[in-house]
mmCIF file of C-alpha atoms and ligand atoms in Angstrom:
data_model
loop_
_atom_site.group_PDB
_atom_site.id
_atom_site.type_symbol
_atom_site.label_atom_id
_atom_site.label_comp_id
_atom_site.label_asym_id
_atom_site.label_seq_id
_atom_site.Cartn_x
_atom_site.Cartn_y
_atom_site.Cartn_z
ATOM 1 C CA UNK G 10 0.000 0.000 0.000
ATOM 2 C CA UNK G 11 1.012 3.455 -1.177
ATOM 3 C CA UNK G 12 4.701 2.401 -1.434
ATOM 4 C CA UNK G 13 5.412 4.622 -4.108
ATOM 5 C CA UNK G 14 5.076 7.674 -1.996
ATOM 6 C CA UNK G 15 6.656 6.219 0.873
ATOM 7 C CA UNK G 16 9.606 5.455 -1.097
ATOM 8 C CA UNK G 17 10.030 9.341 -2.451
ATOM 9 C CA UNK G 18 8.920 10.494 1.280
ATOM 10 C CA UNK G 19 12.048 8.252 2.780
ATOM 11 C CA UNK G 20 14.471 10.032 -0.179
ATOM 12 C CA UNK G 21 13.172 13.365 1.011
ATOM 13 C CA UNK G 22 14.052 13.601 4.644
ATOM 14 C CA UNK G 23 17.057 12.073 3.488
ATOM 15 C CA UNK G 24 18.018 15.638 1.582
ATOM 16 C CA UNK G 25 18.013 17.430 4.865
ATOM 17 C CA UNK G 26 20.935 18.062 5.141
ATOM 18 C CA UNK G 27 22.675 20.319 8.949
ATOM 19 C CA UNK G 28 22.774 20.234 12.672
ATOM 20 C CA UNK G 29 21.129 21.778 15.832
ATOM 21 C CA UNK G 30 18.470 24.023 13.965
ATOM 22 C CA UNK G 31 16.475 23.215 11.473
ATOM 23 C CA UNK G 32 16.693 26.717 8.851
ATOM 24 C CA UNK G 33 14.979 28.376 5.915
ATOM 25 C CA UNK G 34 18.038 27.150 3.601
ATOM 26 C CA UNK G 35 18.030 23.262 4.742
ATOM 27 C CA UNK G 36 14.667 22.742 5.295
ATOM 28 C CA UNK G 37 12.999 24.357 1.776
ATOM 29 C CA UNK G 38 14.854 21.370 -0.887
ATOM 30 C CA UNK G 39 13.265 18.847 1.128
ATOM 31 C CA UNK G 40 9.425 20.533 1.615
ATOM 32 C CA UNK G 41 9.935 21.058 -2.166
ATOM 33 C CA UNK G 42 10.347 17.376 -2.234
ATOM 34 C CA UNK G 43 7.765 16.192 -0.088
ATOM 35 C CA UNK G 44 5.016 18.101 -2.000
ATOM 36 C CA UNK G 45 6.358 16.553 -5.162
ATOM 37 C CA UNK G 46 5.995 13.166 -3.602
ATOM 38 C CA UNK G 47 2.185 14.047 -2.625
ATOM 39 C CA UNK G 48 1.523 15.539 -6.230
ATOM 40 C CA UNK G 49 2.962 12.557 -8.168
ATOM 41 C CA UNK G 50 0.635 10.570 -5.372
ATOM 42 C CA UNK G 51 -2.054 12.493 -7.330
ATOM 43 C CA UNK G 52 -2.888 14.532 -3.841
ATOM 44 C CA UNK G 53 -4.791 17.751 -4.847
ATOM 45 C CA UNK G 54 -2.216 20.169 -5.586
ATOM 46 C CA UNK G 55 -3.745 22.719 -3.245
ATOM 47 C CA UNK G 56 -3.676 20.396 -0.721
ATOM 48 C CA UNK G 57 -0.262 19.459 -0.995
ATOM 49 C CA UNK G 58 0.524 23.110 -1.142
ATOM 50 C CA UNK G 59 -1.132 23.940 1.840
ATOM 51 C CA UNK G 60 -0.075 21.100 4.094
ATOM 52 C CA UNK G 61 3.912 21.519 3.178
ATOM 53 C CA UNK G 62 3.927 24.968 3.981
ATOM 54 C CA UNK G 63 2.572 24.104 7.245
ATOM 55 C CA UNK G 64 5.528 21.310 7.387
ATOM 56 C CA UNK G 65 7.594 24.088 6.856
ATOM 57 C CA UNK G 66 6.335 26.397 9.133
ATOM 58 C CA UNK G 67 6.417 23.728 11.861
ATOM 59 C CA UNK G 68 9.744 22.852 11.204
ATOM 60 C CA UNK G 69 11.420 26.354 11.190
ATOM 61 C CA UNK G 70 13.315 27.254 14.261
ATOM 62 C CA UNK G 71 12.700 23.549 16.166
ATOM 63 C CA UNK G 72 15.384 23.200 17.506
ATOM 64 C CA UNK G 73 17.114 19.447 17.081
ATOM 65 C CA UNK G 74 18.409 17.797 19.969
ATOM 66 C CA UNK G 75 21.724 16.738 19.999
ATOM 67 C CA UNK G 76 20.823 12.721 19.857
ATOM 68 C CA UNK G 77 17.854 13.324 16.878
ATOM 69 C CA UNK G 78 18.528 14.117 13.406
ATOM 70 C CA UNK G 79 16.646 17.020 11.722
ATOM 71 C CA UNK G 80 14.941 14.083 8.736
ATOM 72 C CA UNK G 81 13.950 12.624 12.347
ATOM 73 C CA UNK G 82 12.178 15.405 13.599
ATOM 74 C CA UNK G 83 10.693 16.017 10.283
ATOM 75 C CA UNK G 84 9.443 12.642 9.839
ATOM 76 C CA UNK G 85 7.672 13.265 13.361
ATOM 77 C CA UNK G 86 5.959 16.853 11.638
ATOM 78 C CA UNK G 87 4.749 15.475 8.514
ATOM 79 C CA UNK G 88 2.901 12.397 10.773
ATOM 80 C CA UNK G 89 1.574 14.721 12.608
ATOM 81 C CA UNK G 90 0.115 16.627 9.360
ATOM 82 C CA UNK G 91 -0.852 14.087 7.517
ATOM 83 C CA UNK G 92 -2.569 13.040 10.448
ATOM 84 C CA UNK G 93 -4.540 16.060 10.972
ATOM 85 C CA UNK G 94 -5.100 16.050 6.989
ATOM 86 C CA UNK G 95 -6.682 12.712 7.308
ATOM 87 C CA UNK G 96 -9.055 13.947 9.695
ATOM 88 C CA UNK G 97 -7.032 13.302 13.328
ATOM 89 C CA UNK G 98 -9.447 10.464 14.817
ATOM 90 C CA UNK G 99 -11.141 7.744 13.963
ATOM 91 C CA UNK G 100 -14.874 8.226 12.980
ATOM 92 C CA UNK G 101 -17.731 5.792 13.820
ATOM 93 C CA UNK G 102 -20.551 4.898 12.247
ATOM 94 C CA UNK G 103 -24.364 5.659 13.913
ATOM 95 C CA UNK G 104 -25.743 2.337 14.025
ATOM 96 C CA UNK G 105 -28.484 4.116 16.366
ATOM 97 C CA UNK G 106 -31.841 3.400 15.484
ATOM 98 C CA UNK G 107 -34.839 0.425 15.327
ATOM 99 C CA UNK G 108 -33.314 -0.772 13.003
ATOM 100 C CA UNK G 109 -30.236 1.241 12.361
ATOM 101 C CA UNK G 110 -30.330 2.003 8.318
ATOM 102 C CA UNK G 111 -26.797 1.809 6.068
ATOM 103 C CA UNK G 112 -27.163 3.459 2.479
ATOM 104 C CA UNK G 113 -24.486 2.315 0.228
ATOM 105 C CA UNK G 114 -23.806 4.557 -3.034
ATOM 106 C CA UNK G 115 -21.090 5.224 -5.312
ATOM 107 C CA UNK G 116 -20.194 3.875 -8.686
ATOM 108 C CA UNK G 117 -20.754 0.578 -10.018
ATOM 109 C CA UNK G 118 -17.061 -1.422 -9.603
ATOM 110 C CA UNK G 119 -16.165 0.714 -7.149
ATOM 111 C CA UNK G 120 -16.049 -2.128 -4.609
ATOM 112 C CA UNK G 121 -20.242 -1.194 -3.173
ATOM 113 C CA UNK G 122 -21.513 -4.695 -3.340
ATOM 114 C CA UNK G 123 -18.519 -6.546 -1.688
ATOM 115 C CA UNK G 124 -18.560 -3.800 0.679
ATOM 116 C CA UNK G 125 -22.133 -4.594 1.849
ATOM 117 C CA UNK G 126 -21.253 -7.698 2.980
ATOM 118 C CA UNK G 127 -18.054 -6.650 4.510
ATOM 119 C CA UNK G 128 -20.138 -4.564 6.862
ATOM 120 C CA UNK G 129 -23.050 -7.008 7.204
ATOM 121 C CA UNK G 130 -20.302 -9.154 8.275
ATOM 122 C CA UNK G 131 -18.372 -6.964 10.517
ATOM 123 C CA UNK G 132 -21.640 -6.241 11.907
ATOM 124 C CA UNK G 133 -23.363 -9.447 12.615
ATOM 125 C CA UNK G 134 -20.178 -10.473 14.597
ATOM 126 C CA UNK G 135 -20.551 -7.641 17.026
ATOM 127 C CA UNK G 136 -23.780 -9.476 17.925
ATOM 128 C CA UNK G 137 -26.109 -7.761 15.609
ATOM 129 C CA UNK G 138 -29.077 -8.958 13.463
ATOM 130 C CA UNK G 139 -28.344 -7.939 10.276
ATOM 131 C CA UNK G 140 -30.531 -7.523 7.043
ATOM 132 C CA UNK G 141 -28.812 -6.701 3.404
ATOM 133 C CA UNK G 142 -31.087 -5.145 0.724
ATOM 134 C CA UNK G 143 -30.172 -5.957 -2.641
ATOM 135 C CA UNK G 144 -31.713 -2.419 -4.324
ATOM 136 C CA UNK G 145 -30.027 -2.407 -7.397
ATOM 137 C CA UNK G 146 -32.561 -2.879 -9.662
ATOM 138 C CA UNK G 147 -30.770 -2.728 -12.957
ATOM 139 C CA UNK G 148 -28.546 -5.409 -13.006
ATOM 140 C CA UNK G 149 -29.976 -8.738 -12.095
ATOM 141 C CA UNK G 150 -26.067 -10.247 -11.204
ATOM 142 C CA UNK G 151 -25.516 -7.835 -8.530
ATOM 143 C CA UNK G 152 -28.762 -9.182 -6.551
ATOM 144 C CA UNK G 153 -26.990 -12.383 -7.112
ATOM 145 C CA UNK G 154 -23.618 -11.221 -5.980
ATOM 146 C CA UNK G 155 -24.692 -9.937 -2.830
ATOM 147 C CA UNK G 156 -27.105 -13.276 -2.187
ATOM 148 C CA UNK G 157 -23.653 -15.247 -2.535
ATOM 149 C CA UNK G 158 -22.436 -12.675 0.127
ATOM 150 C CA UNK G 159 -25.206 -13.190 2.507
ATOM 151 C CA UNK G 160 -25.000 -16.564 2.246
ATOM 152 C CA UNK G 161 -21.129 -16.261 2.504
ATOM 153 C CA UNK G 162 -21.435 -14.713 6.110
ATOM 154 C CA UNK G 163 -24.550 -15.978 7.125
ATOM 155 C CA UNK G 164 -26.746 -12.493 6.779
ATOM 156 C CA UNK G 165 -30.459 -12.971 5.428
ATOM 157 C CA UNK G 166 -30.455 -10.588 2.081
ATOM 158 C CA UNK G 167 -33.378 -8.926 1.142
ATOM 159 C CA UNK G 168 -34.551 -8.292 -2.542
ATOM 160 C CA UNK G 169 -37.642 -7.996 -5.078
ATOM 161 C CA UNK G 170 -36.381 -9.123 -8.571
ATOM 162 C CA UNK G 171 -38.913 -8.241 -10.360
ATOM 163 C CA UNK G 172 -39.446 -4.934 -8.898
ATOM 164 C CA UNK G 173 -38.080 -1.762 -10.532
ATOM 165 C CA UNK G 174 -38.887 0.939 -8.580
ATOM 166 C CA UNK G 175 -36.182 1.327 -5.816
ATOM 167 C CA UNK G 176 -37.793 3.179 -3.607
ATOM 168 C CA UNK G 177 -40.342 0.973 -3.254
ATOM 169 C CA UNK G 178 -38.198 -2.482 -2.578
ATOM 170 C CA UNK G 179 -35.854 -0.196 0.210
ATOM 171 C CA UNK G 180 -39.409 0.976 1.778
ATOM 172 C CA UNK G 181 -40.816 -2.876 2.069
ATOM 173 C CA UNK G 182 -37.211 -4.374 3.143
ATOM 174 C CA UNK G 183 -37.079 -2.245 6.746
ATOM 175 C CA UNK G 184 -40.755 -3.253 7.028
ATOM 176 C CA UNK G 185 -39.326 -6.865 6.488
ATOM 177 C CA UNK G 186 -36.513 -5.890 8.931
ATOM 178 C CA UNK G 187 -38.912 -4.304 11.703
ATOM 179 C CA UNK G 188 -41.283 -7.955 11.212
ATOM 180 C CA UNK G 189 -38.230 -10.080 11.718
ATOM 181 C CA UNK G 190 -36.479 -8.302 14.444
ATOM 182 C CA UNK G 191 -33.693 -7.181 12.618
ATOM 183 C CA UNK G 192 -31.402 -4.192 14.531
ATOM 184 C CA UNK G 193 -29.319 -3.021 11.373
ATOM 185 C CA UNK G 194 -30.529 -2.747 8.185
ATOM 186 C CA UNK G 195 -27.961 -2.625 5.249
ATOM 187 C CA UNK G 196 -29.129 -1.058 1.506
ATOM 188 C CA UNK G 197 -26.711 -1.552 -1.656
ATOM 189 C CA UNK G 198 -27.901 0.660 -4.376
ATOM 190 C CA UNK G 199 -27.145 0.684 -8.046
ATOM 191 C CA UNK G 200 -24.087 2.730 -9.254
ATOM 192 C CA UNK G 201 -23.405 3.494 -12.778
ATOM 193 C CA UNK G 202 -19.892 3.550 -14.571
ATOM 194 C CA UNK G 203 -20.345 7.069 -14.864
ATOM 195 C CA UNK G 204 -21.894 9.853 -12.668
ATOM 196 C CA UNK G 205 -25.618 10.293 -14.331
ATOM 197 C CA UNK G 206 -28.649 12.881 -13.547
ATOM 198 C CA UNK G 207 -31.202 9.811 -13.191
ATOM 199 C CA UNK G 208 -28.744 7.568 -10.969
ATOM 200 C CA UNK G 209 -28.268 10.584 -8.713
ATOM 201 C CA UNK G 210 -31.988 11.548 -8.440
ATOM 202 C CA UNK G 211 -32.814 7.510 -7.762
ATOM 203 C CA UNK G 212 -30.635 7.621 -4.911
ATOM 204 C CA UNK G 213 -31.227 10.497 -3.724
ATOM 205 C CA UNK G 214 -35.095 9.330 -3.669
ATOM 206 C CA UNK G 215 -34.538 6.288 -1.646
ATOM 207 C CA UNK G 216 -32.513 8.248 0.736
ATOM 208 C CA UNK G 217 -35.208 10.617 1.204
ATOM 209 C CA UNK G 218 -38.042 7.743 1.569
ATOM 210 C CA UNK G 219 -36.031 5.694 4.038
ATOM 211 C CA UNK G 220 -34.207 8.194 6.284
ATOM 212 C CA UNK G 221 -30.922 6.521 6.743
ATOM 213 C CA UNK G 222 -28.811 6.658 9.802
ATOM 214 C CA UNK G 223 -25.483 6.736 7.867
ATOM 215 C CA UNK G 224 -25.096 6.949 4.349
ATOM 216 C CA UNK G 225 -21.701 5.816 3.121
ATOM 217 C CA UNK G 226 -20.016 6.742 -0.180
ATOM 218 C CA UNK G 227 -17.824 3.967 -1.286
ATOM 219 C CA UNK G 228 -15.062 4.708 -3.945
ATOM 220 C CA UNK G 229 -12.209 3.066 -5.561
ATOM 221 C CA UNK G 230 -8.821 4.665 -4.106
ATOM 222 C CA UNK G 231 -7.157 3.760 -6.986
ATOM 223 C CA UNK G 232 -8.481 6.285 -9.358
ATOM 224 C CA UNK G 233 -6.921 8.978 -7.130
ATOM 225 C CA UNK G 234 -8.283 12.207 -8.407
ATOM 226 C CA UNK G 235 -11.456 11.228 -9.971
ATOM 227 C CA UNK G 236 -12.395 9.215 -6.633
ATOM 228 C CA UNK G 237 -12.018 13.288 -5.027
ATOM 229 C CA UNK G 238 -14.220 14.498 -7.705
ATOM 230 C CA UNK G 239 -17.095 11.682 -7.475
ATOM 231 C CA UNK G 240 -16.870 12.199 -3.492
ATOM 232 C CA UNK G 241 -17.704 15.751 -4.344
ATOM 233 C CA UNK G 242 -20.318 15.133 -6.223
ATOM 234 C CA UNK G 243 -21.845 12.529 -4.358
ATOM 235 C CA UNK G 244 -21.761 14.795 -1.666
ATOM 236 C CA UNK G 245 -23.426 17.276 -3.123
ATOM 237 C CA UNK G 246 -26.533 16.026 -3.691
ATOM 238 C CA UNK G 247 -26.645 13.066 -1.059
ATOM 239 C CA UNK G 248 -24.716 14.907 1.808
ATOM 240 C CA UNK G 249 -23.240 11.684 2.746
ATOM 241 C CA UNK G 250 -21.724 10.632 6.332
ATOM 242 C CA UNK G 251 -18.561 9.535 5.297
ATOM 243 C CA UNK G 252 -16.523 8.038 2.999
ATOM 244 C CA UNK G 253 -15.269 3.823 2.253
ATOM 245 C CA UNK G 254 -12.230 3.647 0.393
ATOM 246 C CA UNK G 255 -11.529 0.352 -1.314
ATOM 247 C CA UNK G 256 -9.170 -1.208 -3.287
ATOM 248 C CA UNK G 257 -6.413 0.133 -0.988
ATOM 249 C CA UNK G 258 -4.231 -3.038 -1.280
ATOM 250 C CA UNK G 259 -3.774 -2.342 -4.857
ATOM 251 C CA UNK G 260 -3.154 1.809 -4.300
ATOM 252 C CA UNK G 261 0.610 2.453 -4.267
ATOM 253 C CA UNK G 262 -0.232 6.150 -4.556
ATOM 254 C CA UNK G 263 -2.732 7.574 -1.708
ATOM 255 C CA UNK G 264 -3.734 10.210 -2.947
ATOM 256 C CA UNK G 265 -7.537 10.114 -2.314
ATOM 257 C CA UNK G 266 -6.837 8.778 1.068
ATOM 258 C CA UNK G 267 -4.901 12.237 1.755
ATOM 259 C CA UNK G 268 -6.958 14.406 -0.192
ATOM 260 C CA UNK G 269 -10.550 13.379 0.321
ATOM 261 C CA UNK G 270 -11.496 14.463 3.857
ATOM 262 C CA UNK G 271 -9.844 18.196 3.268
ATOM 263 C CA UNK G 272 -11.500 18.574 -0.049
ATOM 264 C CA UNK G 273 -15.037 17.075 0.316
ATOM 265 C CA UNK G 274 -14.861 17.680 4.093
ATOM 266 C CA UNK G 275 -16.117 13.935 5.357
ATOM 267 C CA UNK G 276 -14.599 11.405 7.510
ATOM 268 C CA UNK G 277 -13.090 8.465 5.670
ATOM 269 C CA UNK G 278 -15.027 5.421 7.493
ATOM 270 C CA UNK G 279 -13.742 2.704 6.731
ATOM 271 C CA UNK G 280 -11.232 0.592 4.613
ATOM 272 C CA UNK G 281 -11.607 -2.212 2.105
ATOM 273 C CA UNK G 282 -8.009 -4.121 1.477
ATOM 274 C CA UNK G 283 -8.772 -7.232 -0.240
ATOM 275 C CA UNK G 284 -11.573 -9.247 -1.774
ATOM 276 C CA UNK G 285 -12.342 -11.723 1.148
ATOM 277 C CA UNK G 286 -15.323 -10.572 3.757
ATOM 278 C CA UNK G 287 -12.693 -10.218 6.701
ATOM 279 C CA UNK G 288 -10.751 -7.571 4.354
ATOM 280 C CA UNK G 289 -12.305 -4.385 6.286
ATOM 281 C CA UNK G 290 -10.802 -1.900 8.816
ATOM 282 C CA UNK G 291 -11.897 0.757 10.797
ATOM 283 C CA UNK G 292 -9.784 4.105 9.128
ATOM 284 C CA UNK G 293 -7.339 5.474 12.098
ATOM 285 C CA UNK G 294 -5.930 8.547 10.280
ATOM 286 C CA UNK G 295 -2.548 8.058 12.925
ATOM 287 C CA UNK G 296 -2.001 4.430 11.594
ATOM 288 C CA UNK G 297 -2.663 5.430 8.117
ATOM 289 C CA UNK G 298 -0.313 8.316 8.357
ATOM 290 C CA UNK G 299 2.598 5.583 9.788
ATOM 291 C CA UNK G 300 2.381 2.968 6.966
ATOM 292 C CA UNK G 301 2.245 5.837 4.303
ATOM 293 C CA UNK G 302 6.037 6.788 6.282
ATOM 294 C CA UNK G 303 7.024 3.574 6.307
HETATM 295 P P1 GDP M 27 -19.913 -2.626 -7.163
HETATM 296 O O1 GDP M 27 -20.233 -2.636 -8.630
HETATM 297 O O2 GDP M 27 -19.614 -1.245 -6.675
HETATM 298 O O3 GDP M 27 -20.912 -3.309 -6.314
HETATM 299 O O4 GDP M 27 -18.505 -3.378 -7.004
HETATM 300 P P2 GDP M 27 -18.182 -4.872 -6.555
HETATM 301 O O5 GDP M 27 -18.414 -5.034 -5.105
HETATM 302 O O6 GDP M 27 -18.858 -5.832 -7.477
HETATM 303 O O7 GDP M 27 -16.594 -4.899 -6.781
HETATM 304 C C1 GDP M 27 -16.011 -4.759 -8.057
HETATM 305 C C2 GDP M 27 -14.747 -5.645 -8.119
HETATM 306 O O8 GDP M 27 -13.779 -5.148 -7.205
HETATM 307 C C3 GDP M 27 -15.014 -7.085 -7.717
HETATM 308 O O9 GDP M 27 -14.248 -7.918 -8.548
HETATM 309 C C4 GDP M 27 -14.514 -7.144 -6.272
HETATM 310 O O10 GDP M 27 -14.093 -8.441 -5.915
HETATM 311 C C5 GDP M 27 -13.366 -6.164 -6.301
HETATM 312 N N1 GDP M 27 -13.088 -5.543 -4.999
HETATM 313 C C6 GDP M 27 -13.961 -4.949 -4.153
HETATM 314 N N2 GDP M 27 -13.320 -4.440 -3.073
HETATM 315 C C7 GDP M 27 -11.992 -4.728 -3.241
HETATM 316 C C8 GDP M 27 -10.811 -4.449 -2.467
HETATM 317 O O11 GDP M 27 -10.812 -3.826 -1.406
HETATM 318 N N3 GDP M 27 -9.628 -4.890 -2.987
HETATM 319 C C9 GDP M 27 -9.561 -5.562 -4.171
HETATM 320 N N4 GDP M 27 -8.356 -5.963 -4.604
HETATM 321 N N5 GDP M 27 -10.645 -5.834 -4.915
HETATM 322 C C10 GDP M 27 -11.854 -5.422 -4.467
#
């Protein structure tokens, strides 16, 4: 995961060069470095921009103890910012509620369907009765895919195959969930390849019929800048809760990781890292920020 930029990061602190103080002179090669390791990550430029000159700004006048080197102490600075970029602490979800309900949108690939069961899984083994809706009600295979999910994890999955109206099939499944005692209800919608008007108004539909308690945009990491620009979107007219990134253990860049929660200004939730249904983390921004240092 992202060991491109951890590689360039590594050969950056290496170019600071000095002793005892870290100065203007020593300190601006290596910023200059660092934001061209987050820009060829494909983080926003303005957010590289604006998080190296705070690097720099920390860094100026620290003074180095005698038994740290300055690329030490500016290892330490950019964790700390990178950090904070990344939103500082981990964010829950609110699975408050009778039942708790999960909408699940993005684009289709971008990892929503696997997702779904991810979470039905991670759920269920907290001790939770769990119900997956299978709303996607223009491709027949993904209400199979996610049946072979539920089944996969042992979570009942809800669906109406030969109903097309969306709103309709979400409405009746958290009846089904309130008759069968279900605590958390989980909805996978139906994502096109690219953003369109009528995809966007269908979701934004069923979010308005069924009142979700979290609504999570899930998005492909490794498209980088385009994941930014579909979060925005997204955002925009479904004012989500937060953000799932997937696909991170093929991502050797990061930058949507480091760029989404400055630029659409929501948490990053969670973390998809693999195909299986145990291949989902919790996103700590601290623990992110180490393995992107190395
Ligand atoms: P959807 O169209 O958004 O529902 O996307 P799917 O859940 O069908 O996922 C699209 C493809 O990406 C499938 O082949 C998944 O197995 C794969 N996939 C999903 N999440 C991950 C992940 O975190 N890592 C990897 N390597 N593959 C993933």
């Amino acid at each position: 995961m992202f060991e491109n930029l951890s590689s360039k990061l590594d050969k950056a602190f290496k170019t600071l060069k000095g002793q005892g103080r870290i100065s203007d002179i020593n300190v601006a090669a290596t910023v200059k470095e660092i934001r061209k390791a987050l820009v060829d990550a494909d983080v926003n430029y303005k957010v590289a921009k604006t998080v190296t000159d705070k690097i720099r700004d920390e860094a100026l006048g620290k003074e180095v103890l005698i038994s740290v080197q300055p690329g030490q102490l500016l290892v330490k600075i950019v964790h700390e910012e990178l950090t904070k970029l990344m939103g500082e602490t981990k964010q829950d979800i609110n699975i408050k509620g009778d039942p708790a309900i999960i909408l699940i949108a993005g684009l289709q690939g971008s990892g929503k369907t696997t997702f779904s069961g991810k979470l039905a899984n991670y759920l269920k083994k907290t001790g939770r009765n769990v119900l997956l809706v299978a709303c996607d009600i223009y491709r027949p295979a993904a209400i199979d895919q996610l049946k072979v999910l539920g089944e996969q994890v042992g979570v009942e999955v809800y669906a109406e195959p030969e109903n097309k109206n969306a709103v309709q099939i979400a409405k009746n499944a958290i009846q089904h969930a309130k008759n069968t005692n279900k605590k958390i209800v989980i909805v996978d919608t139906a994502g096109r390849l690219a953003i369109d008007e009528q995809m966007m108004r269908e979701i934004a539909e069923v979010k308005k019929a069924i009142a979700p308690t979290e609504t999570l945009f899930v998005v492909d990491s490794m498209t980088g800048q385009d994941a930014v620009n579909t979060a925005k979107t997204f955002n925009e007219r479904l004012n989500f809760d937060g953000v799932v990134l997937t696909k991170l253990d093929g991502d050797s860049r990061g930058g949507a990781a480091l760029s989404i929660r400055s630029v659409v200004e929501k948490p990053i939730k969670f973390i998809s890292t693999g195909e299986k249904m145990e291949a989902i983390d919790l996103f700590y921004p601290d623990r992110m920020a180490s393995r992107i240092l190395g």
